[in-house]
PDB file of C-alpha atoms in Angstrom:
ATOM      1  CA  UNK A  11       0.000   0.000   0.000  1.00  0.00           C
ATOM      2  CA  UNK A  12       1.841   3.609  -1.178  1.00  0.00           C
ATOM      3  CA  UNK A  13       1.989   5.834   1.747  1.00  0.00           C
ATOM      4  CA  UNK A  14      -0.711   8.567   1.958  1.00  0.00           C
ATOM      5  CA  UNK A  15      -0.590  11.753   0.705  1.00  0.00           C
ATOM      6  CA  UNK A  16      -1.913  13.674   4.194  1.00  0.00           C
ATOM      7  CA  UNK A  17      -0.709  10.950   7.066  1.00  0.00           C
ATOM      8  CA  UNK A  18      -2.461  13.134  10.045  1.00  0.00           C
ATOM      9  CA  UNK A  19      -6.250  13.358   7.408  1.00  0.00           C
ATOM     10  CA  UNK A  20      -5.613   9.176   7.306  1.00  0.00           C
ATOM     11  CA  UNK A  21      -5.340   8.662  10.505  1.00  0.00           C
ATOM     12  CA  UNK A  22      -7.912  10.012  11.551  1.00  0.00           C
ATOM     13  CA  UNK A  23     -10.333   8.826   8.902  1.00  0.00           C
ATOM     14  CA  UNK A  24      -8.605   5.380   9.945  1.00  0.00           C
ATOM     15  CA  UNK A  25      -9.941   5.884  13.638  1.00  0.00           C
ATOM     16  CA  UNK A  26     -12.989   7.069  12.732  1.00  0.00           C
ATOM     17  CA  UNK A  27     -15.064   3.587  12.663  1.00  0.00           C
ATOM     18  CA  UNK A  28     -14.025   2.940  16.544  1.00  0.00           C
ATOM     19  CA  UNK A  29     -15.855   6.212  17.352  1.00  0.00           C
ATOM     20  CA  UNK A  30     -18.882   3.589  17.743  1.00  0.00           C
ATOM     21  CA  UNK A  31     -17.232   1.977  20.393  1.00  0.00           C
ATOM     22  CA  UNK A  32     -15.541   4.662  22.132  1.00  0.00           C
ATOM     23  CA  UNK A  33     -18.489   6.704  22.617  1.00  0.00           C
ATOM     24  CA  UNK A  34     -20.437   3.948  25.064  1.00  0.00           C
ATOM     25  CA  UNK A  35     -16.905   2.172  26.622  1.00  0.00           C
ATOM     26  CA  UNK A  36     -16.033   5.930  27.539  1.00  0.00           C
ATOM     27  CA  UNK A  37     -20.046   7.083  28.886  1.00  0.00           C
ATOM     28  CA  UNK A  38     -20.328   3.657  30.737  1.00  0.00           C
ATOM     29  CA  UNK A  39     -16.972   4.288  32.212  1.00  0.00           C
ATOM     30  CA  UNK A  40     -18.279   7.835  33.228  1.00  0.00           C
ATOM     31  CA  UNK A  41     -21.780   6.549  34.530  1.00  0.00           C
ATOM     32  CA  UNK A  42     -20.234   3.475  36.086  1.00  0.00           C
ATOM     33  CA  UNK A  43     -17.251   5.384  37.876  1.00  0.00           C
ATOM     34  CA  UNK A  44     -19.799   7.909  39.658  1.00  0.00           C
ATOM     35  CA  UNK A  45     -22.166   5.530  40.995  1.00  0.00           C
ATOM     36  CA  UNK A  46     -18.715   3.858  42.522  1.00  0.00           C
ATOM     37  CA  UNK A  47     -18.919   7.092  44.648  1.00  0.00           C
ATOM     38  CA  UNK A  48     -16.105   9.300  43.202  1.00  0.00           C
ATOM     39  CA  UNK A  49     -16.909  12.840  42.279  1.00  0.00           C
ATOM     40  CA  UNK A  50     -16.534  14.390  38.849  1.00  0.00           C
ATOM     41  CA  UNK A  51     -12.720  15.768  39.682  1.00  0.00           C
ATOM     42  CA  UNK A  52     -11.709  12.129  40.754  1.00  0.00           C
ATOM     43  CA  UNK A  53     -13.637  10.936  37.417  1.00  0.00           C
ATOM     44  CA  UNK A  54     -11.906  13.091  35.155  1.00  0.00           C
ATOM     45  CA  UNK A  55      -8.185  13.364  36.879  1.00  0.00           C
ATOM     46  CA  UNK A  56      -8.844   9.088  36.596  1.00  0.00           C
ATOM     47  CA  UNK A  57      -9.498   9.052  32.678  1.00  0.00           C
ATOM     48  CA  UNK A  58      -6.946  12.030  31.821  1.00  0.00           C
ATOM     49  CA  UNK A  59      -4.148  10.684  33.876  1.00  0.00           C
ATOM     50  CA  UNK A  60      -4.598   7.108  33.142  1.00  0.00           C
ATOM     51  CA  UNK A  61      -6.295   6.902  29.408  1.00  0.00           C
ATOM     52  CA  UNK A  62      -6.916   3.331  29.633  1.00  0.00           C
ATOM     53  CA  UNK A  63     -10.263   1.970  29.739  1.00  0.00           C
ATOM     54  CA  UNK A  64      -9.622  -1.447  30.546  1.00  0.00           C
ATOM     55  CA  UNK A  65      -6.993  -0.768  33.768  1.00  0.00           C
ATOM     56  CA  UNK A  66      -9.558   2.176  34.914  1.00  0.00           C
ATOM     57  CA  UNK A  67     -12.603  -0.546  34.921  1.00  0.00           C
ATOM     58  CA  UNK A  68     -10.294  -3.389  36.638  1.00  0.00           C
ATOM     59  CA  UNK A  69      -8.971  -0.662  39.708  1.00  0.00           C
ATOM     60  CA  UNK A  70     -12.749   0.730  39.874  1.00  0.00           C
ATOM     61  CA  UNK A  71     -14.185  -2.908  40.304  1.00  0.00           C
ATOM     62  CA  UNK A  72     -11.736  -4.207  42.606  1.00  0.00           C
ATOM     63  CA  UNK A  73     -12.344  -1.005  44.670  1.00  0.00           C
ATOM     64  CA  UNK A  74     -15.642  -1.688  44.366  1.00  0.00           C
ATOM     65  CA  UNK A  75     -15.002  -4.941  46.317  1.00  0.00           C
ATOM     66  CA  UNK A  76     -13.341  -3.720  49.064  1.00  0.00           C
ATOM     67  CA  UNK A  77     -10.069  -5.312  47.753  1.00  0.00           C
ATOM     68  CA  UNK A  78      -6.529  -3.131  48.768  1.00  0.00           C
ATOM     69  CA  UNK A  79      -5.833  -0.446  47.225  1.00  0.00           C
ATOM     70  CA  UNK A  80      -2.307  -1.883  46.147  1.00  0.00           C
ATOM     71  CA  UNK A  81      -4.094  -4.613  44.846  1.00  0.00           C
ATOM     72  CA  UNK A  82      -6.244  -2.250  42.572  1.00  0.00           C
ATOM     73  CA  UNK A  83      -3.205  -0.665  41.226  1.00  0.00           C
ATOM     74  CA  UNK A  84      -1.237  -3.870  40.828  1.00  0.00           C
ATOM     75  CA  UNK A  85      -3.967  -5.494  38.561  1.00  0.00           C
ATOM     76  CA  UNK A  86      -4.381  -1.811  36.890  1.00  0.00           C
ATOM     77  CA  UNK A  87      -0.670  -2.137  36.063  1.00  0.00           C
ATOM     78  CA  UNK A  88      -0.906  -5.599  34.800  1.00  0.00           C
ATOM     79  CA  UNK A  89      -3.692  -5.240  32.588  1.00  0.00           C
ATOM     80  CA  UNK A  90      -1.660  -2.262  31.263  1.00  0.00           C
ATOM     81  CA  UNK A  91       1.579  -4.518  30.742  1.00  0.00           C
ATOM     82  CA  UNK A  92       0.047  -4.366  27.161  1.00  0.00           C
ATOM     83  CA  UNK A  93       1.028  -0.897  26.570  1.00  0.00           C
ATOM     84  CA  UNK A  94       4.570  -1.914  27.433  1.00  0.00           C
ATOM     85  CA  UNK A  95       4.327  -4.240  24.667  1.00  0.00           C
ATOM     86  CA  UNK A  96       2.501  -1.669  22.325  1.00  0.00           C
ATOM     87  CA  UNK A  97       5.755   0.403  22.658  1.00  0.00           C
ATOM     88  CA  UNK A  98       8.062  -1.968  22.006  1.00  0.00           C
ATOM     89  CA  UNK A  99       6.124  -3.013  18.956  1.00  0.00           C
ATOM     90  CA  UNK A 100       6.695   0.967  18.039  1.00  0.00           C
ATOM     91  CA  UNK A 101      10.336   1.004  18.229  1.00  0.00           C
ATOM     92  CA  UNK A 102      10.831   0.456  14.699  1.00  0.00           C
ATOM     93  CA  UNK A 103       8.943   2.560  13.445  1.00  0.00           C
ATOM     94  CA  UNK A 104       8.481   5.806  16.060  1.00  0.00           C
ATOM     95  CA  UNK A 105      12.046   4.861  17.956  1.00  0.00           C
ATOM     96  CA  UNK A 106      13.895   7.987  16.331  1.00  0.00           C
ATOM     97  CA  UNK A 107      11.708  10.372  16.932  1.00  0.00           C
ATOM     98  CA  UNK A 108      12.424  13.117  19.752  1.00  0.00           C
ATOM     99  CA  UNK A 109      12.156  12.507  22.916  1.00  0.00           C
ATOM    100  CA  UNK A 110       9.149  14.703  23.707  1.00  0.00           C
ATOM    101  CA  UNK A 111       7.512  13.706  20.718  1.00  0.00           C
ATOM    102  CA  UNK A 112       8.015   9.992  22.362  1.00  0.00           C
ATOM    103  CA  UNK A 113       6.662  10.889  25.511  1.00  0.00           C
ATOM    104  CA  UNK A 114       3.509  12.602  24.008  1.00  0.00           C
ATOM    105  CA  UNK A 115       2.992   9.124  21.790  1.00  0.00           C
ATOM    106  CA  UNK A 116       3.449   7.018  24.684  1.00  0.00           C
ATOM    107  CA  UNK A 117       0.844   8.590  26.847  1.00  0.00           C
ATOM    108  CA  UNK A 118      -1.497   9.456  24.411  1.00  0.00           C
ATOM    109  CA  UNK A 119      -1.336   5.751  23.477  1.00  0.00           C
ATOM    110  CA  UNK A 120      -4.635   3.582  23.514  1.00  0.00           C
ATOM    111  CA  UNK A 121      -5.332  -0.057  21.914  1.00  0.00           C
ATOM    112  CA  UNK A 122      -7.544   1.396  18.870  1.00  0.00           C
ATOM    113  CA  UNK A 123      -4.345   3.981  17.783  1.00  0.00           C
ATOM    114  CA  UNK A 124      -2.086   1.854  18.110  1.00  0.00           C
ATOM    115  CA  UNK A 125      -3.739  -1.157  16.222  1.00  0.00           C
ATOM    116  CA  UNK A 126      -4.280   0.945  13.532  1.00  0.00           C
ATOM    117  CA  UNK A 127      -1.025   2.690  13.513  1.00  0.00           C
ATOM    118  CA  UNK A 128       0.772  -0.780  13.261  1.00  0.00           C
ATOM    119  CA  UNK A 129      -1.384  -2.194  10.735  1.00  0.00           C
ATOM    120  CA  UNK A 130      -0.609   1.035   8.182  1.00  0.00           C
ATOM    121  CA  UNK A 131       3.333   0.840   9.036  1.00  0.00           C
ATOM    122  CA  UNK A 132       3.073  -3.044   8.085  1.00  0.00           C
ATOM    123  CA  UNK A 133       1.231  -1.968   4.852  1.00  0.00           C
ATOM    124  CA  UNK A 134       3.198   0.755   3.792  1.00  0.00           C
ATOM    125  CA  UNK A 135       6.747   0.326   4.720  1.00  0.00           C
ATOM    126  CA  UNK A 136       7.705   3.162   2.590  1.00  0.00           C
ATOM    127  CA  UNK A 137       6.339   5.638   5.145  1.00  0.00           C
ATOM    128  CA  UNK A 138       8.971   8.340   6.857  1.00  0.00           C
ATOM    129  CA  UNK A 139       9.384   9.288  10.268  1.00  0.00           C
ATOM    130  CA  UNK A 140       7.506  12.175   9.955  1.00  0.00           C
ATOM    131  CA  UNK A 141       4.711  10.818   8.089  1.00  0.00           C
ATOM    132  CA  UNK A 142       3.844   7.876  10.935  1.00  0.00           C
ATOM    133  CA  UNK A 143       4.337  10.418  13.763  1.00  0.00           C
ATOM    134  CA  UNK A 144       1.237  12.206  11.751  1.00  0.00           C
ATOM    135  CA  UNK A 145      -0.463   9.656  10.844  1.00  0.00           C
ATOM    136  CA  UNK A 146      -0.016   8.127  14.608  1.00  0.00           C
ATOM    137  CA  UNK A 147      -1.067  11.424  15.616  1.00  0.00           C
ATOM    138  CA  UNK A 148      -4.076  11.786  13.442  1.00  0.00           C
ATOM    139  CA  UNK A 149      -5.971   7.820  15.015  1.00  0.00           C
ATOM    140  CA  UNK A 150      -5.039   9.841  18.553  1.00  0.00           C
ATOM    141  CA  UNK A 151      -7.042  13.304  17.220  1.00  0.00           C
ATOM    142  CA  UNK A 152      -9.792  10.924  16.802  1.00  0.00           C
ATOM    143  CA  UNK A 153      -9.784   8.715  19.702  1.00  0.00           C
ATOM    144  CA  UNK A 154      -8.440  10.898  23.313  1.00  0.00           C
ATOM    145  CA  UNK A 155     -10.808  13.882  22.828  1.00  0.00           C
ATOM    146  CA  UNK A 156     -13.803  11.474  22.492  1.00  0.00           C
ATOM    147  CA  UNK A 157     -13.066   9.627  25.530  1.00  0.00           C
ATOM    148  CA  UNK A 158     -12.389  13.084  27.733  1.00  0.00           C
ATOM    149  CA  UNK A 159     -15.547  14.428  26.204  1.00  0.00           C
ATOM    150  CA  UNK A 160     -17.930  11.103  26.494  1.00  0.00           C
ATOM    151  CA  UNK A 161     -16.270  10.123  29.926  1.00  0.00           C
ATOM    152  CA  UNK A 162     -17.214  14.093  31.473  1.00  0.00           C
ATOM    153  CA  UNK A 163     -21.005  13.061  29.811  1.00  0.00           C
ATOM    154  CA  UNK A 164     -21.179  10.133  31.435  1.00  0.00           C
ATOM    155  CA  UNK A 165     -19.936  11.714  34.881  1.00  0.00           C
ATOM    156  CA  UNK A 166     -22.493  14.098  34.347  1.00  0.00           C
ATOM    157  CA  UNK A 167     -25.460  12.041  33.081  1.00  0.00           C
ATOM    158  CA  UNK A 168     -24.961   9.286  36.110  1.00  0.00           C
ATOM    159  CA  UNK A 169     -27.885   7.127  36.503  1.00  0.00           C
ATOM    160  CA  UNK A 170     -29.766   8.912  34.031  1.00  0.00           C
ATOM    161  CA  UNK A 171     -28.644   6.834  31.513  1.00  0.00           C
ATOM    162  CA  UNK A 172     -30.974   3.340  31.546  1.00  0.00           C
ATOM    163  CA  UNK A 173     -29.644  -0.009  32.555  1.00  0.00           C
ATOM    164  CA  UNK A 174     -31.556  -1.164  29.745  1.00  0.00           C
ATOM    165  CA  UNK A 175     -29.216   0.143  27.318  1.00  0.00           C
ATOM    166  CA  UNK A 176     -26.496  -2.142  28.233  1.00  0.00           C
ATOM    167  CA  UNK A 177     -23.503  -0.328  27.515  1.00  0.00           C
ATOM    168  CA  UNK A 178     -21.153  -2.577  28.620  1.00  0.00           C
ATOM    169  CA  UNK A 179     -21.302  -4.230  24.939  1.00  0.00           C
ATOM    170  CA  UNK A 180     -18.963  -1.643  24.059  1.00  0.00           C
ATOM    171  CA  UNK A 181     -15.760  -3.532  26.116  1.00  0.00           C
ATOM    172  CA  UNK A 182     -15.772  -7.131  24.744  1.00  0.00           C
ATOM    173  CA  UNK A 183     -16.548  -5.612  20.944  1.00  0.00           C
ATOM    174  CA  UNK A 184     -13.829  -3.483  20.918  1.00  0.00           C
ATOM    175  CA  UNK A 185     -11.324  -5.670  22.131  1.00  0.00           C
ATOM    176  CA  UNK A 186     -12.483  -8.220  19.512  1.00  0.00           C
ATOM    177  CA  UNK A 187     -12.833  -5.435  16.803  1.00  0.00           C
ATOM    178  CA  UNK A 188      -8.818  -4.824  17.934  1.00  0.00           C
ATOM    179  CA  UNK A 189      -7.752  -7.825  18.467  1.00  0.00           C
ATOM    180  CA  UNK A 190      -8.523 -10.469  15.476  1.00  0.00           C
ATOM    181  CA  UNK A 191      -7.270  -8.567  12.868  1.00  0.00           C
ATOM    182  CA  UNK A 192      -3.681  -8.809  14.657  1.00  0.00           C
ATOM    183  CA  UNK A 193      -3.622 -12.601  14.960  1.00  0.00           C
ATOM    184  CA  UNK A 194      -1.694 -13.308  11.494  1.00  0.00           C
ATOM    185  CA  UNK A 195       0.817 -15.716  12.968  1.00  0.00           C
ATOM    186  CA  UNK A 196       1.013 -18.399  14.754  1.00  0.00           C
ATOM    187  CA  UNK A 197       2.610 -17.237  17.904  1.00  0.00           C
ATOM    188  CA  UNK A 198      -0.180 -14.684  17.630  1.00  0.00           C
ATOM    189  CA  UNK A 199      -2.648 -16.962  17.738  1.00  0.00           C
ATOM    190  CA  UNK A 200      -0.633 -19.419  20.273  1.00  0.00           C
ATOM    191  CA  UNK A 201      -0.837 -16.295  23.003  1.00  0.00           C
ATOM    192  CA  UNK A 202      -4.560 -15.502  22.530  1.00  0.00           C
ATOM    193  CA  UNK A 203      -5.138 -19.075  22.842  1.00  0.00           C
ATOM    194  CA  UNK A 204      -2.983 -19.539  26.458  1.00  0.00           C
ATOM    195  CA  UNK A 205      -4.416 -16.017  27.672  1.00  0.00           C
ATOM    196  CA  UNK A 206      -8.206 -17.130  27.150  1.00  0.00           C
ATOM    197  CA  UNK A 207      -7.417 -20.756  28.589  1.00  0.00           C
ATOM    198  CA  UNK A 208      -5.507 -19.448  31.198  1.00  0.00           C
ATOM    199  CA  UNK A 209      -7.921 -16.461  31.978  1.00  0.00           C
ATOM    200  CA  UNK A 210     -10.788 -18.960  32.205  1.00  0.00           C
ATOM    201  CA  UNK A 211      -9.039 -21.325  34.128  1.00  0.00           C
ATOM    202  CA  UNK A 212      -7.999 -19.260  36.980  1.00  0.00           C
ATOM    203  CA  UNK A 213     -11.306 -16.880  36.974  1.00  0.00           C
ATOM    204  CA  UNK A 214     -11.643 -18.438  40.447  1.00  0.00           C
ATOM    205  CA  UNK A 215      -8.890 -16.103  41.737  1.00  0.00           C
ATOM    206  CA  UNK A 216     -10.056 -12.905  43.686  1.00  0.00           C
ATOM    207  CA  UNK A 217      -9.511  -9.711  42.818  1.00  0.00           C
ATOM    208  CA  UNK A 218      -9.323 -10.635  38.723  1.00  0.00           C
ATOM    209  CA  UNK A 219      -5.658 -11.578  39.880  1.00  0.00           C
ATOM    210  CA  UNK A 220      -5.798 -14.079  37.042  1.00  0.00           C
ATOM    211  CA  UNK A 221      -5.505 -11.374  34.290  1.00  0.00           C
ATOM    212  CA  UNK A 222      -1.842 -10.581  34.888  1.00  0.00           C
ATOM    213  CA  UNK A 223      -1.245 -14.603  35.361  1.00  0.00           C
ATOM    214  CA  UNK A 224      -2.749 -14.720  32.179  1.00  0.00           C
ATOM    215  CA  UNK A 225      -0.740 -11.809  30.349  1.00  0.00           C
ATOM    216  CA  UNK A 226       2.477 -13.489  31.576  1.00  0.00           C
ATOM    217  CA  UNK A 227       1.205 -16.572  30.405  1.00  0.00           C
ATOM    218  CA  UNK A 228       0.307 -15.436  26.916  1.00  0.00           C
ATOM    219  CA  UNK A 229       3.639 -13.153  26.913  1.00  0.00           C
ATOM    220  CA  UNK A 230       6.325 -16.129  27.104  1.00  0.00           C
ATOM    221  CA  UNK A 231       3.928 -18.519  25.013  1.00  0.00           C
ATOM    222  CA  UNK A 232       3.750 -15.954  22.077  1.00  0.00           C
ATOM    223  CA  UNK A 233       8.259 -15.590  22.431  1.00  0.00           C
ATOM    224  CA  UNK A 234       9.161 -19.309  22.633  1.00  0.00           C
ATOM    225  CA  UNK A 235       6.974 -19.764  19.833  1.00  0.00           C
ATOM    226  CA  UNK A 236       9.232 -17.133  18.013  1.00  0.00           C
ATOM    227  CA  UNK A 237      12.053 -18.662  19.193  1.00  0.00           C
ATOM    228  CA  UNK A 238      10.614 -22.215  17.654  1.00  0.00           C
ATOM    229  CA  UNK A 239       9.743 -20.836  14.619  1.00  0.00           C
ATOM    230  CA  UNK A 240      12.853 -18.924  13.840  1.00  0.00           C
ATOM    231  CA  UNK A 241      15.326 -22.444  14.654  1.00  0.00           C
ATOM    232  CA  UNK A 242      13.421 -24.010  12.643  1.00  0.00           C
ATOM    233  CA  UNK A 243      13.838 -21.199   9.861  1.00  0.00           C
ATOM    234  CA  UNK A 244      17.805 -21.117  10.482  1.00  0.00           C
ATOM    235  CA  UNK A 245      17.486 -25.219  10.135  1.00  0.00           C
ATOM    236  CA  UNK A 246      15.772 -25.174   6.702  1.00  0.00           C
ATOM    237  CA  UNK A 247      17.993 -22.552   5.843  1.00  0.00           C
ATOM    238  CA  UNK A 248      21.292 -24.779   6.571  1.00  0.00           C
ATOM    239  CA  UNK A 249      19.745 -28.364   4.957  1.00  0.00           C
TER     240      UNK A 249
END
Protein backbone atom coordinates (compact mmCIF):
# COMPACT_ATOMS: atom_id res chain seq x y z
CA UNK A 1 0.00 0.00 0.00
CA UNK A 2 1.84 3.61 -1.18
CA UNK A 3 1.99 5.83 1.75
CA UNK A 4 -0.71 8.57 1.96
CA UNK A 5 -0.59 11.75 0.70
CA UNK A 6 -1.91 13.67 4.19
CA UNK A 7 -0.71 10.95 7.07
CA UNK A 8 -2.46 13.13 10.04
CA UNK A 9 -6.25 13.36 7.41
CA UNK A 10 -5.61 9.18 7.31
CA UNK A 11 -5.34 8.66 10.51
CA UNK A 12 -7.91 10.01 11.55
CA UNK A 13 -10.33 8.83 8.90
CA UNK A 14 -8.60 5.38 9.95
CA UNK A 15 -9.94 5.88 13.64
CA UNK A 16 -12.99 7.07 12.73
CA UNK A 17 -15.06 3.59 12.66
CA UNK A 18 -14.03 2.94 16.54
CA UNK A 19 -15.85 6.21 17.35
CA UNK A 20 -18.88 3.59 17.74
CA UNK A 21 -17.23 1.98 20.39
CA UNK A 22 -15.54 4.66 22.13
CA UNK A 23 -18.49 6.70 22.62
CA UNK A 24 -20.44 3.95 25.06
CA UNK A 25 -16.91 2.17 26.62
CA UNK A 26 -16.03 5.93 27.54
CA UNK A 27 -20.05 7.08 28.89
CA UNK A 28 -20.33 3.66 30.74
CA UNK A 29 -16.97 4.29 32.21
CA UNK A 30 -18.28 7.84 33.23
CA UNK A 31 -21.78 6.55 34.53
CA UNK A 32 -20.23 3.47 36.09
CA UNK A 33 -17.25 5.38 37.88
CA UNK A 34 -19.80 7.91 39.66
CA UNK A 35 -22.17 5.53 41.00
CA UNK A 36 -18.71 3.86 42.52
CA UNK A 37 -18.92 7.09 44.65
CA UNK A 38 -16.10 9.30 43.20
CA UNK A 39 -16.91 12.84 42.28
CA UNK A 40 -16.53 14.39 38.85
CA UNK A 41 -12.72 15.77 39.68
CA UNK A 42 -11.71 12.13 40.75
CA UNK A 43 -13.64 10.94 37.42
CA UNK A 44 -11.91 13.09 35.15
CA UNK A 45 -8.18 13.36 36.88
CA UNK A 46 -8.84 9.09 36.60
CA UNK A 47 -9.50 9.05 32.68
CA UNK A 48 -6.95 12.03 31.82
CA UNK A 49 -4.15 10.68 33.88
CA UNK A 50 -4.60 7.11 33.14
CA UNK A 51 -6.30 6.90 29.41
CA UNK A 52 -6.92 3.33 29.63
CA UNK A 53 -10.26 1.97 29.74
CA UNK A 54 -9.62 -1.45 30.55
CA UNK A 55 -6.99 -0.77 33.77
CA UNK A 56 -9.56 2.18 34.91
CA UNK A 57 -12.60 -0.55 34.92
CA UNK A 58 -10.29 -3.39 36.64
CA UNK A 59 -8.97 -0.66 39.71
CA UNK A 60 -12.75 0.73 39.87
CA UNK A 61 -14.18 -2.91 40.30
CA UNK A 62 -11.74 -4.21 42.61
CA UNK A 63 -12.34 -1.00 44.67
CA UNK A 64 -15.64 -1.69 44.37
CA UNK A 65 -15.00 -4.94 46.32
CA UNK A 66 -13.34 -3.72 49.06
CA UNK A 67 -10.07 -5.31 47.75
CA UNK A 68 -6.53 -3.13 48.77
CA UNK A 69 -5.83 -0.45 47.23
CA UNK A 70 -2.31 -1.88 46.15
CA UNK A 71 -4.09 -4.61 44.85
CA UNK A 72 -6.24 -2.25 42.57
CA UNK A 73 -3.20 -0.66 41.23
CA UNK A 74 -1.24 -3.87 40.83
CA UNK A 75 -3.97 -5.49 38.56
CA UNK A 76 -4.38 -1.81 36.89
CA UNK A 77 -0.67 -2.14 36.06
CA UNK A 78 -0.91 -5.60 34.80
CA UNK A 79 -3.69 -5.24 32.59
CA UNK A 80 -1.66 -2.26 31.26
CA UNK A 81 1.58 -4.52 30.74
CA UNK A 82 0.05 -4.37 27.16
CA UNK A 83 1.03 -0.90 26.57
CA UNK A 84 4.57 -1.91 27.43
CA UNK A 85 4.33 -4.24 24.67
CA UNK A 86 2.50 -1.67 22.33
CA UNK A 87 5.75 0.40 22.66
CA UNK A 88 8.06 -1.97 22.01
CA UNK A 89 6.12 -3.01 18.96
CA UNK A 90 6.69 0.97 18.04
CA UNK A 91 10.34 1.00 18.23
CA UNK A 92 10.83 0.46 14.70
CA UNK A 93 8.94 2.56 13.44
CA UNK A 94 8.48 5.81 16.06
CA UNK A 95 12.05 4.86 17.96
CA UNK A 96 13.89 7.99 16.33
CA UNK A 97 11.71 10.37 16.93
CA UNK A 98 12.42 13.12 19.75
CA UNK A 99 12.16 12.51 22.92
CA UNK A 100 9.15 14.70 23.71
CA UNK A 101 7.51 13.71 20.72
CA UNK A 102 8.01 9.99 22.36
CA UNK A 103 6.66 10.89 25.51
CA UNK A 104 3.51 12.60 24.01
CA UNK A 105 2.99 9.12 21.79
CA UNK A 106 3.45 7.02 24.68
CA UNK A 107 0.84 8.59 26.85
CA UNK A 108 -1.50 9.46 24.41
CA UNK A 109 -1.34 5.75 23.48
CA UNK A 110 -4.63 3.58 23.51
CA UNK A 111 -5.33 -0.06 21.91
CA UNK A 112 -7.54 1.40 18.87
CA UNK A 113 -4.34 3.98 17.78
CA UNK A 114 -2.09 1.85 18.11
CA UNK A 115 -3.74 -1.16 16.22
CA UNK A 116 -4.28 0.95 13.53
CA UNK A 117 -1.02 2.69 13.51
CA UNK A 118 0.77 -0.78 13.26
CA UNK A 119 -1.38 -2.19 10.74
CA UNK A 120 -0.61 1.03 8.18
CA UNK A 121 3.33 0.84 9.04
CA UNK A 122 3.07 -3.04 8.08
CA UNK A 123 1.23 -1.97 4.85
CA UNK A 124 3.20 0.76 3.79
CA UNK A 125 6.75 0.33 4.72
CA UNK A 126 7.71 3.16 2.59
CA UNK A 127 6.34 5.64 5.14
CA UNK A 128 8.97 8.34 6.86
CA UNK A 129 9.38 9.29 10.27
CA UNK A 130 7.51 12.17 9.95
CA UNK A 131 4.71 10.82 8.09
CA UNK A 132 3.84 7.88 10.94
CA UNK A 133 4.34 10.42 13.76
CA UNK A 134 1.24 12.21 11.75
CA UNK A 135 -0.46 9.66 10.84
CA UNK A 136 -0.02 8.13 14.61
CA UNK A 137 -1.07 11.42 15.62
CA UNK A 138 -4.08 11.79 13.44
CA UNK A 139 -5.97 7.82 15.01
CA UNK A 140 -5.04 9.84 18.55
CA UNK A 141 -7.04 13.30 17.22
CA UNK A 142 -9.79 10.92 16.80
CA UNK A 143 -9.78 8.72 19.70
CA UNK A 144 -8.44 10.90 23.31
CA UNK A 145 -10.81 13.88 22.83
CA UNK A 146 -13.80 11.47 22.49
CA UNK A 147 -13.07 9.63 25.53
CA UNK A 148 -12.39 13.08 27.73
CA UNK A 149 -15.55 14.43 26.20
CA UNK A 150 -17.93 11.10 26.49
CA UNK A 151 -16.27 10.12 29.93
CA UNK A 152 -17.21 14.09 31.47
CA UNK A 153 -21.01 13.06 29.81
CA UNK A 154 -21.18 10.13 31.44
CA UNK A 155 -19.94 11.71 34.88
CA UNK A 156 -22.49 14.10 34.35
CA UNK A 157 -25.46 12.04 33.08
CA UNK A 158 -24.96 9.29 36.11
CA UNK A 159 -27.88 7.13 36.50
CA UNK A 160 -29.77 8.91 34.03
CA UNK A 161 -28.64 6.83 31.51
CA UNK A 162 -30.97 3.34 31.55
CA UNK A 163 -29.64 -0.01 32.56
CA UNK A 164 -31.56 -1.16 29.75
CA UNK A 165 -29.22 0.14 27.32
CA UNK A 166 -26.50 -2.14 28.23
CA UNK A 167 -23.50 -0.33 27.52
CA UNK A 168 -21.15 -2.58 28.62
CA UNK A 169 -21.30 -4.23 24.94
CA UNK A 170 -18.96 -1.64 24.06
CA UNK A 171 -15.76 -3.53 26.12
CA UNK A 172 -15.77 -7.13 24.74
CA UNK A 173 -16.55 -5.61 20.94
CA UNK A 174 -13.83 -3.48 20.92
CA UNK A 175 -11.32 -5.67 22.13
CA UNK A 176 -12.48 -8.22 19.51
CA UNK A 177 -12.83 -5.43 16.80
CA UNK A 178 -8.82 -4.82 17.93
CA UNK A 179 -7.75 -7.83 18.47
CA UNK A 180 -8.52 -10.47 15.48
CA UNK A 181 -7.27 -8.57 12.87
CA UNK A 182 -3.68 -8.81 14.66
CA UNK A 183 -3.62 -12.60 14.96
CA UNK A 184 -1.69 -13.31 11.49
CA UNK A 185 0.82 -15.72 12.97
CA UNK A 186 1.01 -18.40 14.75
CA UNK A 187 2.61 -17.24 17.90
CA UNK A 188 -0.18 -14.68 17.63
CA UNK A 189 -2.65 -16.96 17.74
CA UNK A 190 -0.63 -19.42 20.27
CA UNK A 191 -0.84 -16.29 23.00
CA UNK A 192 -4.56 -15.50 22.53
CA UNK A 193 -5.14 -19.07 22.84
CA UNK A 194 -2.98 -19.54 26.46
CA UNK A 195 -4.42 -16.02 27.67
CA UNK A 196 -8.21 -17.13 27.15
CA UNK A 197 -7.42 -20.76 28.59
CA UNK A 198 -5.51 -19.45 31.20
CA UNK A 199 -7.92 -16.46 31.98
CA UNK A 200 -10.79 -18.96 32.21
CA UNK A 201 -9.04 -21.32 34.13
CA UNK A 202 -8.00 -19.26 36.98
CA UNK A 203 -11.31 -16.88 36.97
CA UNK A 204 -11.64 -18.44 40.45
CA UNK A 205 -8.89 -16.10 41.74
CA UNK A 206 -10.06 -12.90 43.69
CA UNK A 207 -9.51 -9.71 42.82
CA UNK A 208 -9.32 -10.63 38.72
CA UNK A 209 -5.66 -11.58 39.88
CA UNK A 210 -5.80 -14.08 37.04
CA UNK A 211 -5.51 -11.37 34.29
CA UNK A 212 -1.84 -10.58 34.89
CA UNK A 213 -1.25 -14.60 35.36
CA UNK A 214 -2.75 -14.72 32.18
CA UNK A 215 -0.74 -11.81 30.35
CA UNK A 216 2.48 -13.49 31.58
CA UNK A 217 1.20 -16.57 30.40
CA UNK A 218 0.31 -15.44 26.92
CA UNK A 219 3.64 -13.15 26.91
CA UNK A 220 6.32 -16.13 27.10
CA UNK A 221 3.93 -18.52 25.01
CA UNK A 222 3.75 -15.95 22.08
CA UNK A 223 8.26 -15.59 22.43
CA UNK A 224 9.16 -19.31 22.63
CA UNK A 225 6.97 -19.76 19.83
CA UNK A 226 9.23 -17.13 18.01
CA UNK A 227 12.05 -18.66 19.19
CA UNK A 228 10.61 -22.21 17.65
CA UNK A 229 9.74 -20.84 14.62
CA UNK A 230 12.85 -18.92 13.84
CA UNK A 231 15.33 -22.44 14.65
CA UNK A 232 13.42 -24.01 12.64
CA UNK A 233 13.84 -21.20 9.86
CA UNK A 234 17.81 -21.12 10.48
CA UNK A 235 17.49 -25.22 10.13
CA UNK A 236 15.77 -25.17 6.70
CA UNK A 237 17.99 -22.55 5.84
CA UNK A 238 21.29 -24.78 6.57
CA UNK A 239 19.75 -28.36 4.96
Amino acid sequence: MPPPRHPFRAGFRDCLPFVLIVIPFSTLFGVVARDAGLDLLQVMSMSVIVIAGASQFTALALLQDGAPVFVALLAALAVNLRMAMYSAALVPHLGRAPLGLRALAAYLMVDQSFAVAVRRYEDSPEMTLSHKLRYYFGCMAVVCPIWYGCTLAGALMGRAIPAELSLDFAVPVCFIALLAPLLRSLPHLLAALVSALVTVGFAWLPWNLGLPIAAIAAMITGAQAELFLRRRTRKEGFA
